[in-house]
């Protein structure tokens, strides 16, 4: 199975400041079709996960443009340009080359 | 708008079988989607259990494969999970989720979860 490793495991951010989360995969997520199968989810407190970013850098429907994803191969980053109070929760990266696997999660809290 | 709702016993005895159902509303389970189960032990991360297509094709996480059965009931627009020989380590919130592979008319080789149920806590205890 592909192992997903996130850093940091927690971060505390002042509203309006940027935040960045790293995700590394144990194998390349680049497929022969040219696409890279890396996703980002946010699980807000008491809720189920919600999709933020698909295939590295594509924002899902309704996701604010302060969220952006980047990376290639085995190294990926989720950035929040200006953190807002509603962004608190646990962020997970996920790869979808079978079987699906998730990172350990990064807990974002507001200072 | 498609919604998913998990249901089933919240308490299962050790060595017993965990059984859950996910009802799909606002859409058809026979649409071009895979339907998955994902679990989350209290305070921990997410683990994919397995998936089913409306045709009955399944894929399972190798780590759980020997104990998992996922089935579909198209007449009831729902799919189900059975996990046998449970232990305390199987205590978790169980989510059902829908996987897609096309967005904005562009389709990909692999699938990802765009819709989740609210989850249901299953505790394994005597």
Tab-separated table of C-alpha atoms in Angstrom:
chain	number	residue	atom	x	y	z
A	1	UNK	CA	0.000	0.000	0.000
A	2	UNK	CA	1.045	3.587	-0.578
A	3	UNK	CA	1.881	5.346	2.694
A	4	UNK	CA	0.940	9.008	3.013
A	5	UNK	CA	2.885	11.134	5.489
A	6	UNK	CA	1.722	14.613	6.503
A	7	UNK	CA	3.604	17.369	8.265
A	8	UNK	CA	3.052	19.088	10.568
A	9	UNK	CA	0.517	17.098	12.558
A	10	UNK	CA	-0.818	20.292	14.058
A	11	UNK	CA	-0.559	24.007	13.494
A	12	UNK	CA	-1.935	27.101	15.103
A	13	UNK	CA	-2.522	30.084	12.847
A	14	UNK	CA	-3.594	33.669	13.403
A	15	UNK	CA	-6.630	34.657	11.299
A	16	UNK	CA	-5.544	36.322	8.095
A	17	UNK	CA	-2.177	34.587	8.078
A	18	UNK	CA	-1.178	31.843	5.629
A	19	UNK	CA	-0.885	28.140	6.407
A	20	UNK	CA	0.829	25.296	4.633
A	21	UNK	CA	0.574	21.509	4.993
A	22	UNK	CA	2.905	19.004	3.395
A	23	UNK	CA	2.047	15.508	2.229
A	24	UNK	CA	4.524	12.943	0.955
A	25	UNK	CA	3.664	9.615	-0.652
A	26	UNK	CA	5.807	6.488	-0.527
A	27	UNK	CA	5.366	6.013	-4.285
A	28	UNK	CA	4.818	8.385	-7.156
A	29	UNK	CA	1.166	9.266	-7.695
A	30	UNK	CA	1.780	10.205	-11.327
A	31	UNK	CA	-0.138	7.873	-13.602
A	32	UNK	CA	0.648	6.957	-17.193
A	33	UNK	CA	-2.368	9.068	-18.220
A	34	UNK	CA	-0.444	12.148	-17.088
A	35	UNK	CA	-2.626	12.829	-14.081
A	36	UNK	CA	-1.545	12.719	-10.454
A	37	UNK	CA	-4.014	11.182	-8.029
A	38	UNK	CA	-3.640	13.251	-4.885
A	39	UNK	CA	-6.522	14.834	-3.005
A	40	UNK	CA	-7.109	17.050	0.020
A	41	UNK	CA	-10.005	16.807	2.452
A	42	UNK	CA	-11.059	18.898	5.440
A	43	UNK	CA	-12.911	17.335	8.339
A	44	UNK	CA	-14.478	20.094	10.379
A	45	UNK	CA	-15.251	19.326	14.039
A	46	UNK	CA	-18.094	16.845	14.340
A	47	UNK	CA	-18.509	16.536	10.569
A	48	UNK	CA	-17.626	14.108	7.839
A	49	UNK	CA	-14.713	14.902	5.499
A	50	UNK	CA	-15.322	17.298	2.633
A	51	UNK	CA	-13.361	17.430	-0.600
A	52	UNK	CA	-11.233	20.530	-1.118
A	53	UNK	CA	-8.765	19.706	-3.883
A	54	UNK	CA	-8.686	16.931	-6.469
A	55	UNK	CA	-5.785	15.780	-8.640
A	56	UNK	CA	-3.238	17.955	-6.827
A	57	UNK	CA	-4.442	21.428	-7.712
A	58	UNK	CA	-8.088	21.524	-8.784
A	59	UNK	CA	-10.467	23.177	-6.358
A	60	UNK	CA	-13.702	21.286	-5.916
A	61	UNK	CA	-17.025	23.016	-6.443
A	62	UNK	CA	-17.676	25.716	-3.867
A	63	UNK	CA	-14.195	25.686	-2.342
A	64	UNK	CA	-12.877	29.199	-1.685
A	65	UNK	CA	-9.931	30.332	-3.775
A	66	UNK	CA	-7.825	30.894	-0.659
A	67	UNK	CA	-7.212	27.127	-0.819
A	68	UNK	CA	-4.620	25.941	-3.323
A	69	UNK	CA	-2.781	22.717	-3.959
A	70	UNK	CA	0.534	22.050	-5.630
A	71	UNK	CA	3.184	19.404	-6.044
A	72	UNK	CA	4.185	16.483	-8.184
A	73	UNK	CA	5.326	12.895	-7.979
A	74	UNK	CA	5.590	12.211	-4.260
A	75	UNK	CA	5.612	15.691	-2.694
A	76	UNK	CA	2.521	17.813	-2.303
A	77	UNK	CA	1.402	20.946	-0.484
A	78	UNK	CA	-1.902	22.464	0.542
A	79	UNK	CA	-1.826	26.193	1.139
A	80	UNK	CA	-4.379	28.493	2.694
A	81	UNK	CA	-3.556	32.059	1.709
A	82	UNK	CA	-5.448	33.716	4.552
A	83	UNK	CA	-6.805	31.482	7.286
A	84	UNK	CA	-10.315	32.127	8.494
A	85	UNK	CA	-12.057	30.836	11.624
A	86	UNK	CA	-14.174	28.438	9.537
A	87	UNK	CA	-11.031	26.656	8.321
A	88	UNK	CA	-10.453	24.877	11.641
A	89	UNK	CA	-10.454	21.117	11.542
A	90	UNK	CA	-8.286	18.242	10.419
A	91	UNK	CA	-6.849	18.202	6.914
A	92	UNK	CA	-6.145	14.892	5.195
A	93	UNK	CA	-4.334	14.102	2.000
A	94	UNK	CA	-5.447	10.985	0.167
A	95	UNK	CA	-4.230	8.977	-2.802
A	96	UNK	CA	-6.660	7.027	-4.941
A	97	UNK	CA	-4.472	4.372	-6.536
A	98	UNK	CA	-5.988	1.240	-5.041
A	99	UNK	CA	-6.317	0.786	-2.155
A	100	UNK	CA	-7.163	4.312	-1.113
A	101	UNK	CA	-4.935	5.561	1.709
A	102	UNK	CA	-4.977	8.730	3.780
A	103	UNK	CA	-2.389	10.765	5.603
A	104	UNK	CA	-2.509	10.889	9.396
A	105	UNK	CA	-4.185	14.273	9.350
A	106	UNK	CA	-3.087	17.800	10.262
A	107	UNK	CA	-5.095	19.626	12.888
A	108	UNK	CA	-5.501	23.343	12.223
A	109	UNK	CA	-6.511	25.586	15.064
A	110	UNK	CA	-6.890	29.331	15.312
A	111	UNK	CA	-4.662	31.363	17.631
B	1	UNK	CA	-29.257	16.540	-4.190
B	2	UNK	CA	-27.831	13.130	-3.373
B	3	UNK	CA	-27.524	12.264	0.303
B	4	UNK	CA	-26.106	9.256	2.109
B	5	UNK	CA	-27.333	7.957	5.456
B	6	UNK	CA	-25.712	5.200	7.475
B	7	UNK	CA	-27.740	3.016	9.819
B	8	UNK	CA	-27.202	-0.035	11.993
B	9	UNK	CA	-26.517	-1.205	15.547
B	10	UNK	CA	-24.296	1.072	17.577
B	11	UNK	CA	-23.032	-1.768	19.767
B	12	UNK	CA	-21.614	-5.099	18.639
B	13	UNK	CA	-20.185	-7.850	20.820
B	14	UNK	CA	-16.599	-9.040	20.342
B	15	UNK	CA	-16.311	-11.881	17.821
B	16	UNK	CA	-19.659	-10.856	16.363
B	17	UNK	CA	-20.490	-9.340	12.992
B	18	UNK	CA	-20.884	-5.619	12.400
B	19	UNK	CA	-23.646	-4.839	9.909
B	20	UNK	CA	-24.365	-1.392	8.478
B	21	UNK	CA	-26.469	-0.035	5.649
B	22	UNK	CA	-26.068	3.131	3.632
B	23	UNK	CA	-29.236	4.526	2.085
B	24	UNK	CA	-28.824	6.656	-1.024
B	25	UNK	CA	-31.463	9.356	-1.479
B	26	UNK	CA	-31.921	11.972	-4.165
B	27	UNK	CA	-30.180	9.839	-6.748
B	28	UNK	CA	-29.742	6.308	-8.016
B	29	UNK	CA	-27.269	3.782	-6.723
B	30	UNK	CA	-27.124	2.558	-10.313
B	31	UNK	CA	-25.432	5.745	-11.468
B	32	UNK	CA	-21.805	5.626	-12.606
B	33	UNK	CA	-20.274	5.731	-9.145
B	34	UNK	CA	-18.452	3.434	-6.795
B	35	UNK	CA	-19.850	3.291	-3.267
B	36	UNK	CA	-17.435	2.943	-0.375
B	37	UNK	CA	-17.140	2.391	3.338
B	38	UNK	CA	-14.517	4.329	5.296
B	39	UNK	CA	-13.950	4.173	9.037
B	40	UNK	CA	-12.345	6.395	11.658
B	41	UNK	CA	-11.426	5.087	15.123
B	42	UNK	CA	-12.043	7.651	17.865
B	43	UNK	CA	-9.441	10.401	17.669
B	44	UNK	CA	-7.637	8.742	14.761
B	45	UNK	CA	-7.395	8.956	10.998
B	46	UNK	CA	-9.352	7.546	8.084
B	47	UNK	CA	-9.176	3.979	6.771
B	48	UNK	CA	-10.824	2.808	3.567
B	49	UNK	CA	-12.638	-0.498	3.982
B	50	UNK	CA	-13.958	-1.332	0.542
B	51	UNK	CA	-16.268	-0.397	-2.319
B	52	UNK	CA	-18.983	-1.708	-4.586
B	53	UNK	CA	-20.367	-0.832	-8.004
B	54	UNK	CA	-24.038	-1.284	-8.801
B	55	UNK	CA	-23.142	-4.311	-10.907
B	56	UNK	CA	-21.961	-6.004	-7.732
B	57	UNK	CA	-18.236	-5.684	-8.443
B	58	UNK	CA	-16.251	-5.102	-5.277
B	59	UNK	CA	-12.793	-4.069	-4.125
B	60	UNK	CA	-11.595	-4.456	-0.559
B	61	UNK	CA	-8.736	-3.163	1.522
B	62	UNK	CA	-6.298	-6.106	1.697
B	63	UNK	CA	-5.867	-5.504	5.432
B	64	UNK	CA	-9.564	-6.237	6.042
B	65	UNK	CA	-10.462	-8.362	3.047
B	66	UNK	CA	-10.818	-11.637	4.928
B	67	UNK	CA	-13.499	-10.172	7.185
B	68	UNK	CA	-15.403	-7.781	4.894
B	69	UNK	CA	-18.405	-8.239	2.648
B	70	UNK	CA	-20.028	-5.328	0.827
B	71	UNK	CA	-23.284	-5.850	-1.029
B	72	UNK	CA	-25.766	-3.733	-2.971
B	73	UNK	CA	-29.561	-3.753	-3.033
B	74	UNK	CA	-30.673	-1.803	-6.074
B	75	UNK	CA	-34.366	-2.261	-5.269
B	76	UNK	CA	-33.847	-0.396	-2.002
B	77	UNK	CA	-31.213	1.992	-3.381
B	78	UNK	CA	-28.767	1.059	-0.664
B	79	UNK	CA	-25.561	-0.798	-0.023
B	80	UNK	CA	-24.343	-2.644	3.026
B	81	UNK	CA	-21.247	-3.576	5.000
B	82	UNK	CA	-20.615	-6.703	7.007
B	83	UNK	CA	-17.446	-7.005	9.079
B	84	UNK	CA	-16.981	-10.302	10.867
B	85	UNK	CA	-14.974	-11.404	13.912
B	86	UNK	CA	-14.899	-7.887	15.318
B	87	UNK	CA	-12.683	-6.778	18.195
B	88	UNK	CA	-12.330	-3.545	20.136
B	89	UNK	CA	-9.982	-2.353	17.393
B	90	UNK	CA	-12.982	-2.184	15.060
B	91	UNK	CA	-14.639	0.475	17.212
B	92	UNK	CA	-14.967	3.481	14.942
B	93	UNK	CA	-17.216	5.935	13.179
B	94	UNK	CA	-18.195	4.259	9.932
B	95	UNK	CA	-18.859	6.474	6.921
B	96	UNK	CA	-20.319	5.612	3.577
B	97	UNK	CA	-19.079	7.643	0.652
B	98	UNK	CA	-19.626	8.096	-3.067
B	99	UNK	CA	-16.692	8.005	-5.471
B	100	UNK	CA	-16.649	9.785	-8.807
B	101	UNK	CA	-14.083	10.008	-11.576
B	102	UNK	CA	-15.529	12.749	-13.771
B	103	UNK	CA	-15.717	16.431	-12.882
B	104	UNK	CA	-16.803	19.206	-15.238
B	105	UNK	CA	-16.979	16.689	-18.069
B	106	UNK	CA	-13.379	15.549	-17.624
B	107	UNK	CA	-12.888	11.937	-16.540
B	108	UNK	CA	-9.895	10.332	-14.873
B	109	UNK	CA	-8.514	6.835	-14.487
B	110	UNK	CA	-8.981	6.760	-10.739
B	111	UNK	CA	-11.832	7.701	-8.475
B	112	UNK	CA	-12.219	9.907	-5.425
B	113	UNK	CA	-14.803	10.678	-2.764
B	114	UNK	CA	-17.011	13.699	-3.350
B	115	UNK	CA	-19.880	12.907	-1.020
B	116	UNK	CA	-19.957	11.405	2.463
B	117	UNK	CA	-22.621	10.345	4.905
B	118	UNK	CA	-22.641	11.802	8.397
B	119	UNK	CA	-21.192	8.642	9.860
B	120	UNK	CA	-22.331	6.265	12.575
B	121	UNK	CA	-20.400	5.205	15.657
B	122	UNK	CA	-20.073	1.485	16.205
B	123	UNK	CA	-18.647	0.311	19.502
B	124	UNK	CA	-17.386	-3.225	19.969
B	125	UNK	CA	-17.858	-4.222	23.572
B	126	UNK	CA	-19.364	-6.962	25.669
